[in-house]
CSV table of C-alpha atoms and ligand atoms in Angstrom, one decimal:
chain,number,residue,atom,x,y,z
I,30,MET,CA,-75.4,32.1,-153.4
I,31,SER,CA,-74.7,32.7,-149.7
I,32,LYS,CA,-71.2,34.2,-149.7
I,33,THR,CA,-71.1,38.0,-149.9
I,34,PHE,CA,-68.4,39.8,-151.6
I,35,PRO,CA,-67.3,43.3,-150.8
I,36,ARG,CA,-68.7,45.9,-153.3
I,37,ARG,CA,-66.2,46.6,-156.1
I,38,VAL,CA,-66.9,48.5,-159.3
I,39,PHE,CA,-65.3,47.6,-162.6
I,40,SER,CA,-65.9,49.0,-166.1
I,41,GLY,CA,-64.0,49.2,-169.4
I,42,ILE,CA,-64.1,51.1,-172.7
I,43,GLN,CA,-62.5,50.2,-175.9
I,44,PRO,CA,-59.9,52.6,-177.3
I,45,SER,CA,-61.1,52.4,-180.8
I,46,GLY,CA,-61.2,56.2,-181.6
I,47,ASN,CA,-64.0,58.7,-181.8
I,48,LEU,CA,-65.5,58.5,-178.3
I,49,THR,CA,-69.2,59.5,-178.7
I,50,LEU,CA,-71.9,61.2,-176.7
I,51,GLY,CA,-73.2,57.7,-176.2
I,52,ASN,CA,-70.0,56.6,-174.4
I,53,TYR,CA,-70.2,59.8,-172.4
I,54,LEU,CA,-73.8,59.6,-171.3
I,55,GLY,CA,-74.0,55.8,-171.1
I,56,ALA,CA,-70.7,55.3,-169.3
I,57,LEU,CA,-68.0,58.0,-168.7
I,58,ARG,CA,-70.1,60.6,-167.0
I,59,ARG,CA,-71.7,58.0,-164.7
I,60,PHE,CA,-68.3,56.6,-163.8
I,61,GLY,CA,-67.2,60.0,-162.5
I,62,GLU,CA,-70.3,60.2,-160.4
I,63,MET,CA,-70.1,56.7,-159.1
I,64,GLN,CA,-66.4,56.9,-158.1
I,65,ASP,CA,-67.2,59.3,-155.3
I,66,ALA,CA,-69.6,56.9,-153.6
I,67,GLU,CA,-67.3,53.9,-154.0
I,68,ASN,CA,-64.5,52.4,-151.9
I,69,GLU,CA,-62.8,50.9,-154.8
I,70,ALA,CA,-63.5,51.3,-158.5
I,71,LEU,CA,-61.4,50.2,-161.5
I,72,PHE,CA,-61.7,51.7,-164.9
I,73,CYS,CA,-59.9,50.0,-167.8
I,74,VAL,CA,-58.9,51.0,-171.2
I,75,VAL,CA,-59.5,47.6,-172.9
I,76,ASP,CA,-56.9,47.7,-175.6
I,77,MET,CA,-56.9,43.9,-176.0
I,78,HIS,CA,-60.6,44.1,-176.9
I,79,ALA,CA,-59.8,46.8,-179.4
I,80,ILE,CA,-57.6,44.5,-181.5
I,81,THR,CA,-60.4,42.0,-182.1
I,82,VAL,CA,-60.8,44.2,-185.3
I,83,TRP,CA,-57.8,45.7,-187.1
I,84,GLN,CA,-56.1,48.6,-185.5
I,85,ASP,CA,-53.3,50.6,-186.9
I,86,PRO,CA,-50.6,50.5,-184.1
I,87,ALA,CA,-49.8,54.2,-184.1
I,88,LYS,CA,-53.5,55.1,-184.0
I,89,LEU,CA,-54.2,52.5,-181.3
I,90,ARG,CA,-51.4,54.0,-179.1
I,91,SER,CA,-52.9,57.5,-179.4
I,92,ALA,CA,-56.5,56.2,-178.9
I,93,ILE,CA,-55.3,54.6,-175.6
I,94,ARG,CA,-53.9,57.9,-174.4
I,95,GLU,CA,-56.9,59.8,-175.6
I,96,LEU,CA,-59.3,57.5,-173.8
I,97,THR,CA,-57.3,57.8,-170.6
I,98,ALA,CA,-57.4,61.6,-170.9
I,99,ALA,CA,-61.2,61.3,-171.4
I,100,PHE,CA,-61.7,59.3,-168.3
I,101,ILE,CA,-59.8,61.9,-166.3
I,102,ALA,CA,-61.6,64.8,-168.0
I,103,CYS,CA,-64.9,63.2,-167.1
I,104,GLY,CA,-64.0,63.1,-163.5
I,105,ILE,CA,-62.1,59.9,-162.8
I,106,ASP,CA,-59.4,60.7,-160.3
I,107,PRO,CA,-56.5,58.3,-160.9
I,108,GLN,CA,-55.5,58.5,-157.2
I,109,ARG,CA,-58.9,57.5,-155.9
I,110,SER,CA,-59.8,55.0,-158.6
I,111,ILE,CA,-57.6,52.6,-160.5
I,112,LEU,CA,-57.2,53.7,-164.1
I,113,PHE,CA,-55.2,51.4,-166.3
I,114,ASN,CA,-54.9,49.6,-169.7
I,115,GLN,CA,-55.8,46.0,-169.9
I,116,SER,CA,-52.7,44.8,-171.8
I,117,GLN,CA,-50.4,45.8,-168.9
I,118,VAL,CA,-52.1,43.4,-166.6
I,119,PRO,CA,-51.5,39.8,-167.8
I,120,ALA,CA,-54.1,38.4,-165.5
I,121,HIS,CA,-56.8,39.4,-168.0
I,122,ALA,CA,-55.4,37.2,-170.8
I,123,GLU,CA,-54.7,34.3,-168.5
I,124,LEU,CA,-58.1,34.3,-166.8
I,125,GLY,CA,-59.6,34.9,-170.2
I,126,TRP,CA,-58.2,31.5,-171.3
I,127,ILE,CA,-59.4,29.6,-168.3
I,128,LEU,CA,-62.9,31.2,-168.7
I,129,SER,CA,-63.0,30.3,-172.4
I,130,CYS,CA,-62.8,26.7,-171.2
I,131,ILE,CA,-65.8,27.3,-169.0
I,132,ALA,CA,-68.1,29.2,-171.4
I,133,ARG,CA,-70.0,27.1,-174.0
I,134,ILE,CA,-70.0,27.7,-177.7
I,135,GLY,CA,-73.8,27.8,-177.6
I,136,TRP,CA,-73.6,30.7,-175.2
I,137,LEU,CA,-71.3,32.8,-177.4
I,138,ASN,CA,-73.5,32.0,-180.4
I,139,ARG,CA,-76.2,34.0,-178.8
I,140,MET,CA,-74.2,37.2,-178.4
I,141,THR,CA,-75.8,40.0,-180.5
I,142,GLN,CA,-72.8,42.2,-180.5
I,143,PHE,CA,-70.8,39.6,-182.4
I,144,LYS,CA,-73.5,39.2,-184.9
I,145,ASP,CA,-73.6,43.0,-185.4
I,146,LYS,CA,-69.9,43.4,-185.6
I,147,ALA,CA,-69.1,40.4,-187.7
I,148,GLY,CA,-71.7,41.4,-190.2
I,149,LYS,CA,-72.5,39.1,-193.1
I,150,ASP,CA,-69.1,37.5,-193.5
I,151,ARG,CA,-68.8,35.7,-190.2
I,152,GLU,CA,-66.2,33.3,-191.4
I,153,ALA,CA,-63.8,36.2,-191.9
I,154,ALA,CA,-64.2,37.6,-188.4
I,155,SER,CA,-61.3,37.1,-186.0
I,156,VAL,CA,-61.5,34.3,-183.4
I,157,GLY,CA,-60.9,37.1,-180.8
I,158,LEU,CA,-64.1,38.9,-181.9
I,159,TYR,CA,-66.0,35.7,-181.3
I,160,SER,CA,-64.5,34.9,-177.9
I,161,TYR,CA,-64.5,38.6,-176.9
I,162,PRO,CA,-67.1,38.1,-174.1
I,163,THR,CA,-64.9,35.6,-172.3
I,164,LEU,CA,-62.1,38.2,-172.0
I,165,MET,CA,-64.7,40.7,-170.8
I,166,ALA,CA,-65.8,38.2,-168.1
I,167,ALA,CA,-62.1,37.9,-167.1
I,168,ASP,CA,-61.8,41.7,-166.9
I,169,ILE,CA,-64.6,41.7,-164.3
I,170,LEU,CA,-63.9,38.5,-162.5
I,171,ALA,CA,-60.1,39.0,-162.1
I,172,TYR,CA,-61.0,41.6,-159.5
I,173,HIS,CA,-64.0,39.9,-158.0
I,174,ALA,CA,-65.9,43.0,-159.1
I,175,THR,CA,-69.5,43.0,-158.0
I,176,HIS,CA,-71.0,46.0,-160.0
I,177,VAL,CA,-70.5,46.8,-163.6
I,178,PRO,CA,-71.8,50.2,-164.8
I,179,VAL,CA,-72.4,50.0,-168.6
I,180,GLY,CA,-74.8,51.2,-171.3
I,181,ASP,CA,-77.7,49.0,-172.3
I,182,ASP,CA,-75.8,47.3,-175.2
I,183,GLN,CA,-73.4,45.6,-172.8
I,184,LYS,CA,-76.1,44.0,-170.6
I,185,GLN,CA,-75.9,40.7,-172.4
I,186,HIS,CA,-72.2,40.5,-171.9
I,187,VAL,CA,-72.5,41.1,-168.2
I,188,GLU,CA,-75.2,38.5,-167.9
I,189,LEU,CA,-72.9,36.0,-169.7
I,190,THR,CA,-70.2,36.9,-167.1
I,191,ARG,CA,-72.7,35.8,-164.4
I,192,ASP,CA,-73.3,32.6,-166.2
I,193,ILE,CA,-69.6,31.9,-166.6
I,194,ALA,CA,-69.0,32.7,-162.9
I,195,ALA,CA,-71.8,30.5,-161.8
I,196,LYS,CA,-70.6,27.6,-164.0
I,197,PHE,CA,-67.1,27.9,-162.7
I,198,ASN,CA,-68.3,27.9,-159.1
I,199,HIS,CA,-70.6,24.9,-159.8
I,200,ASP,CA,-68.0,22.8,-161.7
I,201,TYR,CA,-65.3,23.3,-159.1
I,202,GLY,CA,-67.7,23.1,-156.2
I,203,ILE,CA,-66.6,26.4,-154.6
I,204,GLU,CA,-68.1,29.8,-154.3
I,205,PHE,CA,-65.1,31.6,-155.7
I,206,PHE,CA,-66.4,34.2,-158.2
I,207,PRO,CA,-69.1,36.7,-157.4
I,208,LEU,CA,-72.0,37.0,-159.8
I,209,PRO,CA,-71.6,40.7,-160.9
I,210,GLU,CA,-74.6,43.0,-161.4
I,211,PRO,CA,-74.9,45.2,-164.5
I,212,VAL,CA,-75.7,48.8,-163.4
I,213,ILE,CA,-77.7,50.5,-166.2
I,214,GLU,CA,-79.2,53.8,-165.1
I,215,GLY,CA,-80.2,57.2,-166.3
I,216,ALA,CA,-82.1,58.7,-169.3
I,217,ALA,CA,-79.4,57.8,-171.8
I,218,THR,CA,-78.4,54.2,-171.4
I,219,ARG,CA,-79.0,53.7,-175.1
I,220,VAL,CA,-78.2,56.9,-177.1
I,221,MET,CA,-79.3,56.3,-180.7
I,222,SER,CA,-77.8,57.5,-184.0
I,223,LEU,CA,-78.7,61.0,-185.1
I,224,ARG,CA,-79.5,59.6,-188.6
I,225,ASP,CA,-81.5,56.6,-187.6
I,226,GLY,CA,-83.4,56.4,-184.3
I,227,THR,CA,-83.4,52.6,-184.4
I,228,LYS,CA,-79.6,52.2,-184.5
I,229,LYS,CA,-77.3,52.8,-181.6
I,230,MET,CA,-74.9,55.8,-181.8
I,231,SER,CA,-71.6,54.2,-182.4
I,232,LYS,CA,-68.0,55.1,-182.9
I,233,SER,CA,-67.8,52.6,-185.8
I,234,ASP,CA,-70.7,54.0,-187.8
I,235,PRO,CA,-69.4,55.0,-191.2
I,236,SER,CA,-71.3,58.3,-191.1
I,237,ASP,CA,-69.8,60.9,-188.8
I,238,MET,CA,-73.1,62.8,-188.9
I,239,SER,CA,-74.7,59.9,-187.0
I,240,ARG,CA,-72.8,60.7,-183.8
I,241,ILE,CA,-71.4,63.5,-181.7
I,242,ASN,CA,-67.8,62.9,-180.9
I,243,LEU,CA,-66.4,64.0,-177.6
I,244,ARG,CA,-63.8,66.0,-179.4
I,245,ASP,CA,-66.1,67.7,-181.9
I,246,ASP,CA,-66.0,71.5,-181.7
I,247,ALA,CA,-69.0,73.7,-181.0
I,248,ASP,CA,-69.8,74.3,-184.7
I,249,ALA,CA,-69.7,70.6,-185.5
I,250,ILE,CA,-72.0,69.7,-182.6
I,251,ALA,CA,-74.5,72.4,-183.6
I,252,GLN,CA,-74.5,71.3,-187.2
I,253,LYS,CA,-75.0,67.7,-186.4
I,254,ILE,CA,-77.9,68.4,-184.1
I,255,ARG,CA,-79.4,70.8,-186.6
I,256,LYS,CA,-79.2,68.1,-189.3
I,257,ALA,CA,-80.4,65.3,-187.0
I,258,ARG,CA,-83.3,63.4,-188.4
I,259,THR,CA,-86.7,64.2,-186.8
I,260,ASP,CA,-90.3,64.2,-188.0
I,261,PRO,CA,-92.4,67.2,-189.0
I,262,ASP,CA,-94.5,67.1,-185.8
I,263,PRO,CA,-93.9,69.4,-182.8
I,264,LEU,CA,-93.1,68.1,-179.4
I,265,PRO,CA,-96.1,66.4,-177.7
I,266,GLU,CA,-97.5,67.0,-174.3
I,267,ARG,CA,-96.3,63.8,-172.8
I,268,TYR,CA,-93.1,61.8,-173.2
I,269,ALA,CA,-95.2,58.6,-173.6
I,270,ASP,CA,-96.5,60.1,-176.9
I,271,LEU,CA,-93.0,59.8,-178.4
I,272,GLU,CA,-93.2,56.0,-178.4
I,273,SER,CA,-93.5,55.7,-182.2
I,274,ARG,CA,-91.1,58.6,-182.9
I,275,PRO,CA,-87.6,57.1,-182.2
I,276,GLU,CA,-85.6,60.1,-183.5
I,277,ALA,CA,-87.6,62.6,-181.6
I,278,ARG,CA,-87.5,60.5,-178.5
I,279,ASN,CA,-83.7,60.1,-178.8
I,280,LEU,CA,-83.1,63.9,-178.8
I,281,VAL,CA,-85.4,64.3,-175.8
I,282,ASN,CA,-83.5,61.6,-173.9
I,283,ILE,CA,-80.2,63.2,-174.8
I,284,TYR,CA,-81.5,66.6,-173.5
I,285,ALA,CA,-82.8,65.0,-170.3
I,286,ALA,CA,-79.6,63.2,-169.6
I,287,LEU,CA,-77.4,66.3,-170.2
I,288,ALA,CA,-79.8,68.6,-168.2
I,289,ASP,CA,-80.2,66.0,-165.5
I,290,GLU,CA,-84.0,66.3,-165.8
I,291,GLU,CA,-86.7,63.7,-166.2
I,292,PRO,CA,-87.7,63.2,-169.9
I,293,ASP,CA,-91.3,64.0,-168.9
I,294,ALA,CA,-90.2,67.4,-167.6
I,295,VAL,CA,-88.3,68.1,-170.8
I,296,VAL,CA,-91.2,67.3,-173.0
I,297,ALA,CA,-93.6,69.4,-170.8
I,298,SER,CA,-91.3,72.5,-171.1
I,299,PHE,CA,-91.2,72.3,-174.9
I,300,ALA,CA,-94.7,71.0,-175.5
I,301,GLY,CA,-96.2,72.2,-178.8
I,302,ARG,CA,-93.0,73.7,-180.0
I,303,PRO,CA,-91.3,72.6,-183.2
I,304,PHE,CA,-87.9,70.8,-183.4
I,305,SER,CA,-86.5,73.9,-185.0
I,306,GLU,CA,-86.8,75.5,-181.6
I,307,PHE,CA,-85.8,72.4,-179.6
I,308,LYS,CA,-82.6,71.7,-181.5
I,309,PRO,CA,-80.8,75.0,-180.9
I,310,ALA,CA,-81.5,74.6,-177.1
I,311,LEU,CA,-80.2,71.0,-177.2
I,312,ALA,CA,-77.1,72.1,-179.2
I,313,GLU,CA,-76.3,74.8,-176.6
I,314,LEU,CA,-76.7,72.4,-173.8
I,315,ALA,CA,-74.4,69.8,-175.5
I,316,VAL,CA,-71.8,72.4,-176.2
I,317,SER,CA,-71.8,73.8,-172.7
I,318,HIS,CA,-71.4,70.3,-171.4
I,319,LEU,CA,-68.8,69.0,-173.7
I,320,ALA,CA,-66.6,72.1,-174.4
I,321,PRO,CA,-64.8,72.0,-171.0
I,322,ILE,CA,-64.3,68.2,-171.3
I,323,THR,CA,-62.8,68.6,-174.8
I,324,ALA,CA,-60.5,71.4,-173.6
I,325,ARG,CA,-59.3,69.2,-170.6
I,326,ILE,CA,-58.7,66.2,-172.9
I,327,GLU,CA,-56.5,68.4,-175.2
I,328,GLU,CA,-54.6,69.8,-172.1
I,329,LEU,CA,-53.9,66.3,-170.8
I,330,LEU,CA,-52.8,65.0,-174.2
I,331,ALA,CA,-50.1,67.6,-174.3
I,332,ASP,CA,-48.3,65.4,-171.8
I,333,PRO,CA,-48.3,61.9,-173.1
I,334,ALA,CA,-45.6,60.7,-170.7
I,335,GLY,CA,-47.8,61.9,-167.8
I,336,ILE,CA,-50.6,59.8,-169.2
I,337,ASP,CA,-48.4,56.8,-169.6
I,338,ARG,CA,-47.2,57.2,-166.0
I,339,ILE,CA,-50.8,57.2,-164.8
I,340,LEU,CA,-51.6,54.0,-166.8
I,341,GLY,CA,-48.4,52.3,-165.5
I,342,GLU,CA,-49.1,53.1,-161.9
I,343,GLY,CA,-52.8,52.1,-162.3
I,344,ALA,CA,-51.7,48.7,-163.8
I,345,ASP,CA,-49.4,48.0,-160.8
I,346,ARG,CA,-52.3,48.7,-158.4
I,347,ALA,CA,-54.7,46.6,-160.6
I,348,ALA,CA,-52.2,43.7,-160.8
I,349,ALA,CA,-51.8,43.7,-157.0
I,350,ILE,CA,-55.5,42.9,-156.7
I,351,ALA,CA,-55.8,40.5,-159.6
I,352,GLU,CA,-52.7,38.4,-159.0
I,353,PRO,CA,-53.7,36.7,-155.7
I,354,ILE,CA,-57.1,36.0,-157.3
I,355,LEU,CA,-55.3,34.4,-160.3
I,356,ASP,CA,-53.1,32.4,-158.0
I,357,ARG,CA,-56.1,31.0,-156.3
I,358,THR,CA,-57.8,30.3,-159.6
I,359,ARG,CA,-54.8,28.3,-160.8
I,360,GLU,CA,-54.9,26.2,-157.6
I,361,ILE,CA,-58.7,25.6,-157.9
I,362,VAL,CA,-58.3,24.5,-161.5
I,363,GLY,CA,-55.5,22.1,-160.6
I,364,PHE,CA,-52.4,23.7,-162.2
I,365,VAL,CA,-49.1,23.1,-160.5
I,366,ASN,CA,-47.6,26.4,-159.4
I,367,SER,CA,-44.0,25.8,-158.4
I,368,ARG,CA,-41.9,28.6,-159.8
I,369,PRO,CA,-39.7,30.2,-157.1
I,370,ALA,CA,-41.2,33.5,-155.9
I,371,ARG,CA,-40.0,36.3,-158.1
Z,15,LIG,P1,-67.6,50.1,-175.7
Z,15,LIG,O1,-66.2,50.5,-175.8
Z,15,LIG,O2,-68.3,49.8,-177.0
Z,15,LIG,O3,-68.5,51.2,-175.0
Z,15,LIG,C1,-68.1,51.8,-173.7
Z,15,LIG,C2,-69.3,52.1,-172.8
Z,15,LIG,O4,-70.1,53.0,-173.5
Z,15,LIG,C3,-71.4,52.5,-173.6
Z,15,LIG,N1,-72.1,52.9,-174.8
Z,15,LIG,C4,-73.3,53.5,-174.9
Z,15,LIG,N2,-74.1,53.9,-173.9
Z,15,LIG,C5,-75.3,54.5,-174.3
Z,15,LIG,N3,-75.6,54.7,-175.7
Z,15,LIG,C6,-74.7,54.4,-176.6
Z,15,LIG,N4,-75.0,54.6,-177.9
Z,15,LIG,C7,-73.5,53.7,-176.3
Z,15,LIG,N5,-72.4,53.3,-177.0
Z,15,LIG,C8,-71.6,52.8,-176.1
Z,15,LIG,C9,-71.3,51.0,-173.5
Z,15,LIG,O5,-72.4,50.3,-173.1
Z,15,LIG,C10,-70.1,50.8,-172.6
Z,15,LIG,O6,-70.6,50.9,-171.2
Z,15,LIG,N6,-67.4,45.4,-174.2
Z,15,LIG,C11,-67.3,46.7,-173.8
Z,15,LIG,C12,-66.0,47.1,-173.1
Z,15,LIG,C13,-65.6,46.2,-172.0
Z,15,LIG,C14,-66.2,46.2,-170.7
Z,15,LIG,C15,-65.4,45.2,-169.9
Z,15,LIG,C16,-67.2,46.9,-170.1
Z,15,LIG,C17,-64.6,45.3,-172.0
Z,15,LIG,N7,-64.5,44.7,-170.7
Z,15,LIG,C18,-65.7,44.9,-168.6
Z,15,LIG,C19,-67.5,46.6,-168.7
Z,15,LIG,C20,-66.8,45.6,-168.0
Z,15,LIG,C21,-67.5,47.6,-175.0
Z,15,LIG,O7,-67.2,47.3,-176.1
Z,15,LIG,O8,-67.8,48.9,-174.7
C-alpha cells in the first residue's frame, strides 16, 4: 500500500457490566496514557456489540453510563478525545452491512471469540454474535483509524479488519481504507482468571472470584487475591522460570503492570519468598491503584445527565468524521445518493 493515512486511534469496550482488571490493564489504562500523545483518538462504548447476547434494557443503560464514567476515571478527557456510544452514530451499522458483504463466511468461521462465546450450542447463537467482527471492522474503518489499542484477545479481530479493508480496496480498485494496526503493549495484555491461569479474566465468567472488578471494594480485592490459585512453590529467581506456572506468572504480570516495572524486576525483588508474602503486597498495590478510580466512577455516576451529555456531544463529533467517509463509501460501492441535503 502506498497511500499514507494520518495517524488516528480508535478503540471500543462493550458495556456488558463488571469491568475487570483485565479491561483496565489491557485497555482502559493504556487509552488514558495514549490519548496524551495523540492528535485524535476515539473511544467508543460499543452498545450494539453488547446486544449480540441478551441484555436487560435497564441494566444495559446503566452499564453504558458506568463504562463512560470508567473511561473518564481512567484518564480519558472527553474534550481532548472523542468519547461516545456506538448506537448514536448510525454510520457503524451502515458500514457494518457493507463490510459484511465483503467479509467471507470462511473468515468468520475462524474467529475464536465466536467459538468461545457461542459455546456448544452454536445454532442458538444470535446472527449478530456471528457477524460481530464485521461491525467491529466498521467501527474502526468508519473513521479511517490507523491504530487500535486492544488486549491480546482482540488481535484476531483487528487482523480480520485489515483483511476486510484490503479486500474492499482490491475489489473496488481504490486505496480507500487504511489497514489498521493492532497496538498490544505492556505486561498485562492478557490478564488471566484468578481461579484458572489458562483462562482469560472475563466479565462473563460465572465465578466472581475469578476476576477483580473495577468497582470491587478494598476488602473484596484483598480477599480475591488471597484466595487466588497458586502453587506451593516460592517465587523463583527468574521470570522465565514461571513458564510452567500459569497462575503464579499471572499474578507477577499483574503486579508488574500495576507497578510499571518489568516482570523480571518483580520476580527478582520477591525471589525465594512464598506467595503468602507476595499476595498481600499485590493486594495493597491493586487497592491503591483502583480505589481512586472507583471513587471517581461513583462521583461521575451521581450525574447521569452529565454523562449522557458527554456521550451526545461525542457522538456528534464522531459522526462529523464518519459521515463524509460513509458518503464516499456509498459512492464507491455504486449506490445512488440523491436525497436533498438535510
Ligand atoms: P471487550 O469489551 O471484551 O474488552 C475491552 C478491552 O479489554 C481488553 N481485555 C483484556 N485485556 C487483557 N486481559 C484481559 N483479561 C482482558 N479482557 C478484556 C480487550 O482486549 C479489549 O481491548 N470486540 C471488542 C470491543 C470492540 C472494539 C471495537 C475494540 C468493538 N469494536 C473496535 C477495538 C476497536 C471487545 O469485545 O472488547
